[in-house]
Coordinates of C-alpha atoms in Angstrom, one line a residue:
Chain M
M25 CA -18.1 -5.6 -50.1
M26 CA -18.7 -3.3 -47.3
I27 CA -22.4 -1.7 -46.3
A28 CA -23.3 1.0 -43.5
L29 CA -26.6 1.1 -42.3
A30 CA -27.4 4.4 -40.3
D31 CA -30.6 4.6 -38.1
G32 CA -31.8 7.9 -36.3
N33 CA -31.8 7.0 -32.6
N34 CA -35.8 7.3 -31.1
F35 CA -36.1 9.3 -34.5
Y36 CA -39.4 11.3 -33.6
A37 CA -38.7 11.6 -30.0
S38 CA -35.1 13.1 -31.0
C39 CA -36.8 15.4 -33.8
E40 CA -38.9 16.9 -31.2
R41 CA -35.9 17.6 -29.0
V42 CA -33.7 19.5 -31.7
F43 CA -35.9 22.5 -31.1
Q44 CA -36.7 22.1 -27.6
P45 CA -33.5 21.7 -25.6
L46 CA -35.5 21.4 -22.3
L47 CA -36.6 18.3 -23.1
N48 CA -33.1 16.6 -23.1
G49 CA -33.1 13.8 -20.4
I50 CA -36.9 13.9 -19.8
P51 CA -38.8 11.1 -20.9
I52 CA -40.9 11.4 -24.1
V53 CA -43.2 9.8 -26.2
V54 CA -44.9 10.4 -29.6
L55 CA -48.5 9.1 -30.6
S56 CA -49.9 7.7 -34.0
N57 CA -52.0 9.7 -35.8
N58 CA -55.2 10.9 -33.7
D59 CA -53.0 10.4 -30.6
G60 CA -53.7 6.8 -30.4
C61 CA -50.6 4.7 -29.8
V62 CA -47.0 4.9 -28.8
V63 CA -45.0 5.3 -31.7
A64 CA -42.0 6.7 -30.5
R65 CA -40.2 6.5 -27.2
S66 CA -36.9 8.5 -25.5
E67 CA -34.3 6.6 -23.9
E68 CA -36.0 7.6 -20.6
A69 CA -39.5 6.7 -21.4
K70 CA -38.4 3.0 -22.3
A71 CA -36.9 2.9 -18.6
A72 CA -39.7 4.2 -17.2
G73 CA -41.8 1.4 -18.5
V74 CA -43.5 2.6 -21.6
E75 CA -44.1 0.1 -24.4
M76 CA -43.8 0.2 -27.7
G77 CA -47.4 0.5 -29.4
V78 CA -49.7 0.8 -26.3
P79 CA -52.8 3.4 -25.9
E80 CA -52.0 6.5 -24.7
F81 CA -54.9 5.9 -22.3
K82 CA -53.1 2.5 -20.6
I83 CA -49.8 4.6 -19.8
R84 CA -51.4 7.5 -18.1
P85 CA -50.3 6.4 -14.9
L86 CA -47.0 6.3 -15.8
I87 CA -47.1 9.5 -17.6
K88 CA -48.2 11.0 -14.4
A89 CA -45.4 9.1 -12.4
H90 CA -42.6 10.0 -14.4
G91 CA -43.7 13.1 -15.8
I92 CA -43.2 11.9 -19.4
R93 CA -44.1 14.5 -21.9
V94 CA -46.7 13.7 -24.7
F95 CA -46.4 14.5 -27.9
S96 CA -49.2 14.0 -31.6
S97 CA -46.6 12.7 -34.5
N98 CA -45.7 15.6 -36.3
Y99 CA -45.0 14.0 -39.8
T100 CA -43.9 17.2 -41.3
L101 CA -41.0 17.9 -38.8
Y102 CA -39.9 14.3 -39.0
G103 CA -40.0 14.5 -42.6
D104 CA -38.1 17.4 -42.7
M105 CA -35.9 16.1 -40.4
S106 CA -35.3 13.1 -42.4
R107 CA -34.6 14.9 -45.4
R108 CA -31.8 16.6 -44.0
M109 CA -30.2 13.2 -42.2
H110 CA -30.2 11.8 -45.7
E111 CA -28.7 14.2 -47.6
V112 CA -26.1 14.7 -45.2
L113 CA -25.3 11.1 -45.1
S114 CA -25.7 10.3 -48.8
G115 CA -23.4 13.1 -49.6
E116 CA -20.7 11.1 -47.7
A117 CA -21.3 7.7 -49.5
P118 CA -20.9 6.7 -53.6
A119 CA -24.2 4.8 -53.3
S120 CA -26.9 5.1 -50.8
E121 CA -30.5 3.7 -50.2
V122 CA -33.0 5.4 -48.5
Y123 CA -35.1 2.7 -46.8
S124 CA -37.2 4.1 -44.3
I125 CA -37.8 7.4 -42.4
D126 CA -35.0 6.8 -40.1
E127 CA -32.7 4.5 -41.7
I128 CA -30.4 4.7 -44.7
F129 CA -28.0 2.2 -46.4
L130 CA -24.7 3.5 -47.3
D131 CA -21.8 2.0 -49.8
F132 CA -18.7 1.7 -47.7
D133 CA -17.0 -0.5 -50.3
G134 CA -13.0 0.6 -50.3
I135 CA -13.0 2.7 -47.4
A136 CA -10.2 2.1 -45.4
Q137 CA -10.9 2.9 -41.9
P138 CA -14.8 2.1 -42.0
E139 CA -15.2 2.7 -38.0
A140 CA -13.3 6.1 -37.9
H141 CA -15.2 7.4 -41.2
A142 CA -18.7 6.0 -39.5
A143 CA -17.7 7.8 -36.5
R144 CA -17.3 11.0 -38.6
L145 CA -20.5 10.6 -40.0
R146 CA -22.7 10.2 -36.8
A147 CA -20.7 13.5 -35.6
K148 CA -21.5 15.2 -38.7
V149 CA -25.0 14.1 -38.7
R150 CA -25.2 15.5 -35.0
Q151 CA -23.7 18.9 -35.8
W152 CA -25.6 19.7 -38.8
T153 CA -28.8 18.3 -37.6
G154 CA -28.9 17.9 -34.0
L155 CA -30.0 14.3 -34.7
P156 CA -28.5 11.2 -32.7
V157 CA -27.6 8.3 -35.3
S158 CA -25.9 4.5 -34.6
I159 CA -24.3 3.1 -37.5
G160 CA -23.7 -0.5 -38.5
I161 CA -21.4 -2.1 -40.7
G162 CA -21.1 -5.3 -42.2
E163 CA -20.1 -7.2 -45.4
T164 CA -24.2 -7.5 -46.1
K165 CA -27.1 -5.7 -45.6
T166 CA -28.5 -8.0 -43.0
L167 CA -25.1 -7.7 -40.9
A168 CA -24.8 -3.9 -41.3
K169 CA -28.6 -3.9 -40.0
A170 CA -27.9 -6.3 -37.1
A171 CA -24.5 -4.4 -36.3
N172 CA -26.8 -1.3 -36.3
R173 CA -29.0 -3.1 -33.6
L174 CA -26.3 -4.3 -31.5
A175 CA -24.7 -0.6 -31.6
K176 CA -28.2 0.6 -29.9
S177 CA -27.9 -1.6 -27.1
H178 CA -24.4 -2.5 -26.7
R179 CA -22.4 0.7 -27.9
R180 CA -24.3 3.7 -26.5
G181 CA -21.6 5.7 -26.2
S182 CA -19.9 5.6 -29.7
G183 CA -23.0 4.7 -31.6
V184 CA -20.9 2.6 -34.1
L185 CA -20.4 -1.2 -34.4
R186 CA -18.8 -3.2 -37.0
I187 CA -19.2 -7.2 -37.9
T188 CA -16.2 -8.1 -39.3
R189 CA -15.1 -12.0 -40.3
E190 CA -13.3 -11.9 -37.3
N191 CA -15.5 -11.3 -34.6
R192 CA -19.1 -12.0 -36.7
E193 CA -19.4 -15.2 -34.0
E194 CA -19.3 -13.3 -31.0
W195 CA -21.7 -10.7 -32.0
L196 CA -24.3 -12.8 -33.9
R197 CA -24.5 -14.8 -30.6
L198 CA -25.7 -11.5 -28.9
L199 CA -28.3 -10.8 -31.5
P200 CA -32.1 -12.5 -30.6
V201 CA -33.2 -14.4 -33.3
E202 CA -36.6 -12.0 -33.9
K203 CA -34.4 -8.8 -34.0
V204 CA -32.5 -10.3 -37.1
W205 CA -33.7 -8.3 -40.2
G206 CA -36.5 -10.1 -42.4
I207 CA -37.8 -12.5 -39.1
G208 CA -41.2 -11.6 -38.3
R209 CA -43.2 -12.4 -35.2
A210 CA -44.4 -15.8 -36.7
H211 CA -40.7 -17.0 -37.7
A212 CA -39.4 -16.1 -34.6
A213 CA -41.8 -18.3 -32.8
R214 CA -41.3 -21.1 -34.9
L215 CA -37.4 -20.4 -34.4
M216 CA -37.6 -20.2 -30.6
A217 CA -39.6 -23.8 -30.8
R218 CA -36.7 -25.6 -32.6
K219 CA -34.2 -24.0 -30.3
I220 CA -32.6 -21.6 -32.9
K221 CA -32.6 -18.4 -30.3
T222 CA -30.1 -16.1 -31.5
A223 CA -28.8 -14.5 -34.8
L224 CA -25.9 -17.3 -35.0
D225 CA -27.9 -20.2 -34.4
L226 CA -30.0 -19.1 -37.3
A227 CA -26.5 -18.8 -39.2
W228 CA -25.2 -22.0 -38.5
L229 CA -28.5 -23.5 -39.8
H230 CA -28.4 -25.3 -43.4
P231 CA -29.8 -22.8 -45.7
E232 CA -32.3 -26.1 -47.0
E233 CA -33.3 -26.6 -43.4
V234 CA -35.2 -23.2 -43.5
R235 CA -36.4 -23.6 -47.1
D236 CA -39.9 -25.5 -46.6
S237 CA -40.8 -22.6 -43.7
M238 CA -39.1 -19.5 -44.9
G239 CA -38.9 -20.0 -48.5
L240 CA -36.0 -18.2 -50.6
V241 CA -36.0 -15.3 -48.2
G242 CA -34.9 -17.6 -45.4
T243 CA -32.3 -19.0 -47.3
R244 CA -30.9 -15.5 -48.4
L245 CA -31.1 -14.8 -44.9
I246 CA -28.7 -17.5 -43.7
H247 CA -26.3 -16.6 -46.3
E248 CA -26.2 -13.1 -45.3
L249 CA -25.5 -13.6 -42.1
R250 CA -22.8 -15.8 -43.3
G251 CA -21.2 -12.8 -44.9
T252 CA -22.4 -13.8 -48.6
P253 CA -24.2 -10.7 -50.0
C254 CA -27.4 -12.0 -51.7
L255 CA -30.3 -10.2 -50.6
A256 CA -31.5 -7.1 -52.1
I257 CA -33.4 -4.7 -50.4
E258 CA -36.5 -4.8 -52.5
E259 CA -36.5 -8.4 -51.6
I260 CA -37.5 -8.1 -47.8
A261 CA -40.9 -7.2 -47.2
P262 CA -41.6 -3.8 -46.0
K263 CA -42.1 -3.1 -42.7
K264 CA -45.6 -2.5 -41.8
K265 CA -44.7 1.0 -40.5
Q266 CA -44.7 2.2 -43.5
L267 CA -45.2 1.5 -47.3
V268 CA -42.8 3.1 -50.2
C269 CA -43.1 3.2 -54.0
A270 CA -40.4 5.0 -55.6
K271 CA -39.2 4.4 -59.1
G272 CA -36.6 5.9 -61.3
F273 CA -38.0 7.6 -64.5
G274 CA -36.6 5.9 -68.1
S275 CA -35.5 9.0 -68.9
P276 CA -35.0 12.6 -66.6
L277 CA -38.5 14.4 -66.2
S278 CA -38.4 18.5 -66.1
A279 CA -42.6 18.8 -66.3
L280 CA -44.5 19.0 -63.3
S281 CA -47.1 17.3 -65.5
E282 CA -45.6 13.9 -66.3
I283 CA -44.1 13.9 -62.6
E284 CA -47.7 14.0 -61.1
E285 CA -49.0 11.4 -63.2
A286 CA -46.5 9.2 -62.3
L287 CA -47.1 10.2 -58.8
A288 CA -50.3 9.5 -58.8
A289 CA -49.7 6.1 -60.3
Y290 CA -47.3 5.2 -57.5
T291 CA -50.0 6.5 -54.9
D292 CA -52.5 4.6 -56.4
T293 CA -49.9 1.4 -55.8
V294 CA -49.3 1.9 -52.1
A295 CA -52.6 2.5 -51.4
G296 CA -53.6 -0.7 -52.8
K297 CA -51.0 -2.6 -50.7
L298 CA -52.7 -0.6 -47.7
R299 CA -55.9 -1.8 -48.2
A300 CA -54.4 -5.3 -49.3
Q301 CA -52.8 -5.6 -45.7
G302 CA -56.1 -4.1 -44.1
S303 CA -54.4 -1.1 -42.6
V304 CA -54.8 2.8 -43.1
C305 CA -52.4 5.5 -43.2
G306 CA -51.9 8.8 -41.2
A307 CA -49.6 10.8 -43.0
V308 CA -47.8 11.1 -46.4
Q309 CA -44.7 11.9 -47.4
V310 CA -43.4 12.6 -51.2
F311 CA -39.6 13.2 -52.2
L312 CA -37.7 14.1 -55.6
L313 CA -34.5 13.1 -56.7
T314 CA -32.2 14.7 -59.3
N315 CA -29.4 13.0 -60.8
V316 CA -26.5 13.6 -58.0
F317 CA -24.2 11.8 -60.5
R318 CA -24.7 14.8 -62.9
P319 CA -22.8 17.6 -61.0
D320 CA -23.3 19.9 -64.1
Q321 CA -27.0 19.8 -63.6
P322 CA -28.7 21.8 -61.0
Q323 CA -29.4 19.4 -57.8
Y324 CA -32.6 19.8 -56.1
S325 CA -33.9 16.6 -53.9
P326 CA -36.6 18.0 -51.8
S327 CA -39.0 15.9 -49.7
T328 CA -41.8 17.1 -47.3
A329 CA -44.4 15.4 -45.4
E330 CA -48.0 16.0 -44.0
T331 CA -50.6 14.5 -41.4
I332 CA -53.7 13.7 -43.2
P333 CA -56.9 14.4 -41.3
E334 CA -58.1 11.5 -41.1
A335 CA -56.2 7.9 -41.4
T336 CA -57.2 6.4 -44.5
N337 CA -56.5 4.0 -47.6
N338 CA -58.8 5.5 -50.0
S339 CA -56.8 6.0 -53.0
P340 CA -58.5 9.3 -54.4
E341 CA -57.7 11.1 -51.2
L342 CA -53.9 10.0 -50.8
I343 CA -53.4 10.7 -54.7
A344 CA -54.7 13.9 -53.6
A345 CA -52.7 14.5 -50.6
S346 CA -49.6 13.4 -53.0
R347 CA -50.0 15.8 -55.4
R348 CA -50.7 18.7 -52.7
L349 CA -47.0 17.9 -51.2
L350 CA -45.4 17.5 -54.8
R351 CA -46.7 20.8 -55.8
K352 CA -45.0 22.3 -52.3
I353 CA -41.8 21.2 -53.0
W354 CA -41.7 21.5 -57.0
R355 CA -39.6 24.0 -58.9
P356 CA -39.0 24.2 -62.6
G357 CA -35.5 24.1 -64.1
H358 CA -34.5 20.4 -62.7
Q359 CA -34.0 17.2 -64.7
F360 CA -35.5 14.5 -61.8
R361 CA -34.6 11.1 -62.1
K362 CA -37.3 9.8 -59.5
V363 CA -40.3 10.6 -57.3
G364 CA -41.6 8.5 -54.5
V365 CA -44.2 8.4 -51.8
I366 CA -44.0 6.6 -48.3
L367 CA -46.8 6.2 -46.2
H368 CA -46.5 6.8 -42.3
D369 CA -48.2 5.6 -39.7
I370 CA -49.5 2.9 -40.8
T371 CA -52.2 1.1 -38.3
D372 CA -55.2 -1.3 -38.5
S373 CA -58.3 -0.4 -39.9
V374 CA -60.4 -2.1 -37.8
Q375 CA -61.8 0.8 -36.0
L376 CA -63.3 2.0 -39.5
D377 CA -65.1 -1.4 -40.2
L378 CA -68.5 0.4 -39.6
F379 CA -68.1 1.5 -43.2
A380 CA -66.6 -1.5 -44.9
P381 CA -65.7 -2.5 -47.4
S382 CA -65.3 0.5 -49.6
R383 CA -65.3 3.0 -46.6
D384 CA -66.5 5.2 -49.5
R385 CA -66.2 8.7 -48.2
L386 CA -69.1 10.3 -50.3
A387 CA -71.4 8.2 -48.2
R388 CA -69.9 9.0 -45.0
A389 CA -70.1 12.9 -46.2
R390 CA -74.0 12.4 -46.9
L391 CA -74.7 10.6 -43.5
Q392 CA -73.2 13.3 -42.0
S393 CA -75.3 15.8 -43.6
A394 CA -78.4 13.9 -43.2
V395 CA -77.2 13.6 -39.6
D396 CA -76.9 17.3 -39.6
Q397 CA -80.1 18.1 -40.6
L398 CA -81.6 15.9 -38.1
D399 CA -80.2 19.0 -35.7
G400 CA -79.2 16.7 -32.8
A401 CA -81.8 14.3 -33.0
V402 CA -79.1 11.5 -33.7
R403 CA -76.0 11.6 -31.9
W404 CA -72.5 10.3 -33.2
G405 CA -71.9 9.3 -29.7
S406 CA -74.2 6.2 -30.1
M407 CA -72.4 4.9 -32.7
G408 CA -69.2 5.2 -30.7
F409 CA -68.0 7.9 -33.3
K410 CA -67.8 10.9 -31.6
D411 CA -64.4 12.3 -32.4
G412 CA -64.4 10.2 -35.5
W413 CA -64.1 13.2 -37.8
K414 CA -61.9 15.2 -36.0
L415 CA -58.0 14.6 -36.0
R416 CA -57.0 14.6 -32.2
A417 CA -53.3 15.9 -32.2
E418 CA -53.8 17.9 -28.7
H419 CA -49.8 17.7 -28.1
K420 CA -48.5 18.3 -31.8
S421 CA -45.4 20.5 -31.8
R422 CA -44.7 23.4 -34.1
R423 CA -43.4 22.9 -37.6
W424 CA -40.4 24.3 -36.6
T425 CA -38.3 23.8 -39.9
T426 CA -41.3 24.2 -42.7
E427 CA -43.5 27.1 -41.4
L428 CA -42.5 30.9 -41.0
S429 CA -44.5 31.7 -38.7
E430 CA -43.7 28.5 -36.4
I431 CA -40.2 28.7 -36.3
P432 CA -38.2 28.8 -33.2
V433 CA -37.8 31.7 -31.5
A434 CA -34.2 33.3 -29.9
R435 CA -33.8 35.8 -27.3
A436 CA -31.7 38.8 -28.0
Chain I
M7 CA -66.8 -25.2 -71.1
R8 CA -64.0 -23.5 -69.0
V9 CA -64.4 -20.3 -66.9
T10 CA -61.9 -18.1 -65.7
V11 CA -62.9 -15.6 -63.1
L12 CA -61.1 -12.3 -63.5
G13 CA -62.8 -10.4 -60.8
P14 CA -65.4 -8.1 -60.4
A15 CA -66.3 -5.8 -63.6
S16 CA -66.7 -2.7 -61.8
E17 CA -63.0 -3.3 -60.7
L18 CA -62.0 -4.7 -64.0
L19 CA -63.6 -1.8 -65.9
A20 CA -63.2 1.6 -63.6
P21 CA -60.3 3.3 -64.9
T22 CA -57.8 4.5 -62.2
H23 CA -56.1 6.8 -63.8
L24 CA -58.1 8.9 -66.6
P25 CA -56.2 9.8 -69.9
F26 CA -53.8 12.9 -69.8
F27 CA -53.0 14.9 -72.3
K28 CA -49.5 16.1 -72.2
G29 CA -48.0 19.1 -73.7
G30 CA -49.8 22.3 -73.9
V31 CA -51.6 24.0 -76.4
R32 CA -50.2 26.8 -78.4
A33 CA -52.0 29.8 -79.9
G34 CA -50.4 32.7 -81.2
F35 CA -46.6 33.2 -82.2
P36 CA -44.2 32.1 -80.0
S37 CA -42.5 34.7 -77.9
P38 CA -38.9 35.4 -79.6
A39 CA -37.4 35.9 -76.0
D40 CA -38.4 32.3 -75.2
D41 CA -34.8 31.1 -76.0
Y42 CA -33.1 33.6 -73.7
L43 CA -35.1 32.8 -70.9
E44 CA -33.0 32.0 -67.8
S45 CA -34.1 31.2 -64.3
N46 CA -34.9 33.9 -61.8
I47 CA -32.1 35.1 -59.2
R48 CA -32.6 32.6 -55.7
L49 CA -32.0 34.5 -52.5
Q50 CA -32.2 30.7 -51.6
D51 CA -28.5 30.2 -53.2
L52 CA -27.3 33.4 -51.6
L53 CA -28.8 32.5 -48.0
V54 CA -28.2 29.1 -47.6
E55 CA -25.1 27.6 -48.2
H56 CA -25.9 24.3 -46.3
P57 CA -29.6 23.5 -46.9
A58 CA -29.3 20.5 -44.9
A59 CA -27.7 22.6 -41.7
T60 CA -29.7 25.7 -42.5
F61 CA -32.6 26.7 -40.0
L62 CA -34.6 30.0 -39.5
V63 CA -34.6 31.5 -36.0
R64 CA -36.7 34.5 -35.4
I65 CA -35.1 37.0 -32.8
E66 CA -37.0 38.8 -30.1
G67 CA -35.5 41.3 -28.0
D68 CA -32.9 44.4 -28.4
S69 CA -29.6 42.9 -26.6
M70 CA -27.8 42.5 -30.1
K71 CA -28.7 46.0 -31.9
G72 CA -24.8 47.3 -31.8
A73 CA -24.1 43.6 -33.8
G74 CA -27.0 44.7 -36.8
I75 CA -29.2 42.2 -35.0
H76 CA -33.0 43.6 -34.2
D77 CA -36.1 42.6 -32.7
G78 CA -38.2 40.6 -35.2
D79 CA -35.3 39.9 -37.6
I80 CA -34.9 36.3 -39.0
A81 CA -31.7 34.5 -38.5
V82 CA -30.2 32.0 -40.8
V83 CA -28.7 29.9 -38.9
D84 CA -25.7 27.5 -40.4
R85 CA -25.2 24.3 -38.0
A86 CA -22.4 23.6 -40.5
L87 CA -20.5 26.3 -39.6
S88 CA -18.0 25.6 -36.1
P89 CA -18.7 28.2 -33.8
A90 CA -15.3 30.3 -33.4
H91 CA -14.4 33.0 -31.2
G92 CA -16.1 36.2 -32.1
K93 CA -18.9 34.5 -34.4
I94 CA -22.6 35.3 -33.4
V95 CA -24.4 32.5 -32.5
V96 CA -27.8 30.5 -31.1
A97 CA -27.2 29.1 -27.7
V98 CA -28.7 27.2 -25.3
V99 CA -29.1 29.6 -22.0
D100 CA -31.1 27.7 -19.3
G101 CA -33.1 25.4 -22.2
D102 CA -34.2 28.5 -23.8
F103 CA -32.6 29.7 -27.2
A104 CA -30.2 33.0 -27.0
V105 CA -28.3 35.0 -29.8
K106 CA -25.1 36.0 -28.4
R107 CA -21.4 36.9 -29.7
L108 CA -19.5 33.7 -28.7
I109 CA -16.1 34.9 -27.2
Y110 CA -13.3 33.1 -25.7
R111 CA -11.6 34.6 -22.9
N112 CA -9.0 33.7 -20.5
G113 CA -9.8 30.1 -20.8
S114 CA -13.2 30.5 -20.2
C115 CA -16.5 30.9 -22.8
F116 CA -18.9 33.6 -22.7
L117 CA -21.9 34.8 -24.6
E118 CA -21.6 38.6 -25.0
S119 CA -24.4 41.0 -26.1
A120 CA -23.7 43.9 -28.6
N121 CA -25.8 46.4 -26.2
P122 CA -23.9 47.7 -22.8
A123 CA -27.5 47.4 -20.9
F124 CA -26.8 43.4 -21.1
P125 CA -24.8 41.5 -18.8
D126 CA -22.3 38.6 -20.8
I127 CA -22.8 35.1 -19.6
E128 CA -20.6 32.7 -18.6
V129 CA -21.1 29.4 -20.0
S130 CA -20.3 26.5 -17.4
E131 CA -20.6 23.6 -19.8
S132 CA -18.7 23.2 -22.5
S133 CA -19.3 25.3 -25.3
D134 CA -19.9 22.4 -27.6
N135 CA -23.0 21.9 -26.2
A136 CA -24.4 25.4 -25.3
V137 CA -24.0 26.4 -28.9
W138 CA -27.2 25.2 -31.0
G139 CA -25.8 27.0 -34.5
V140 CA -23.7 29.8 -36.1
V141 CA -25.8 32.7 -37.5
A142 CA -24.8 32.9 -41.0
H143 CA -27.1 36.0 -42.3
V144 CA -29.9 38.0 -40.8
I145 CA -33.1 39.0 -42.9
H146 CA -34.1 42.5 -41.5
R147 CA -36.9 44.3 -42.9
L148 CA -36.9 48.2 -42.9
K149 CA -39.6 49.6 -41.1

């Protein structure tokens, strides 16, 4: 078995650069919904010392000192560029699995020269979309993921790295244990306390040694690091930064009403997960897939995303958003195999505790109108909620690829 | 007596999904043309050969009039096409996008206008970096 993981380098920052060549070489950061925290950094911004996840106000001195360009997140753009990247790559492998907005697993089984093939794919994505990607190759998903990490830190130039049976030890020794796929902060701390510092240390443990602390996922992880594939992607807890619900249909669907119904159910499911982990999301993405293995049928696998005005975990609101997106990309005359919804820009809902637990939007609306009737006698500011109703997106780039009025301009 | 707590009644009873009636209601006679309906001609198929690599770019300026590209036109840029001598391209000039004809001459690379009033631009860096995409079509609205 051979698997590749392709991952967009500094994905959001790279999307911004494709349409603004002047930004090449200049440090960039992208902020989360409502211009809160740093969610993406270009290499230059990392070098300038900007940490992931810090609030924007804390890095203002750095922004000034290094001339860092700041962007509000533009999920419409990132979603469209992600679709393009996935489309180019999935066309080059017999099977593929979209793992996140900027990552895709590719089945590389039976490919004679995997590194050379990966280098070609990388060049193709770069030419077709303008996006830089790194590709890691290994015998299991965990090893492909590890190889991708290492490609980013050790193979800047080529962007391709393959972990083989022969070189596995030397590469796993270079990967800190907390960078291993599926090792969260808590597990990493526990492992470090046991002097298990690298992926190699972890691979040398007896699988039963971690069963108590990490359960079945941990034992499988060890097998995977040793080159025995056994960890299906669904068994890894989804990253907190996004939640996905996508399911294939029993039989292909072609009616909008049926797909809407399925999408509403999936959206409700992910919204539930979001509430269960006490988070809200700031952007929604919806995608459709036709059956790529039926070339005789018309193919259409679109995807689109939007930033929602106010981060939420409320099912009706998210269902309304996903339905709006579905209608945008819907096109009759196709047999769809799958519909999916991805929630992006996931943050803790602490600042919304004022209205916990149900965060009833209607109650908020009533409150708002009551306050409005008082005509300025009551101020939101006294509740620390001054901007609460407005989405802050002061540095948002244009929707270069999806809005005719916002496409790039070329001088002739 | 054993009691099993299932959860708050409001959660258990509140319907998350409303029933949905599939299939439309038919009234009157079906059209005899129903069986002959085909999908419409889609301009997309004519203009977009590689959807993942195709971007639209608005043209501003008159330097490419001679090539049939006018101010206000929309260029369909297909990045899957390889830049070659004589192709119209969107290039990056001083960090901005420009539409020009790509010309290789005496071992150098030039961006040519299709209007004698505009000078050629010599591309200093490698043409790989200068070319953003090849223009495959131009959409022109007649005034």
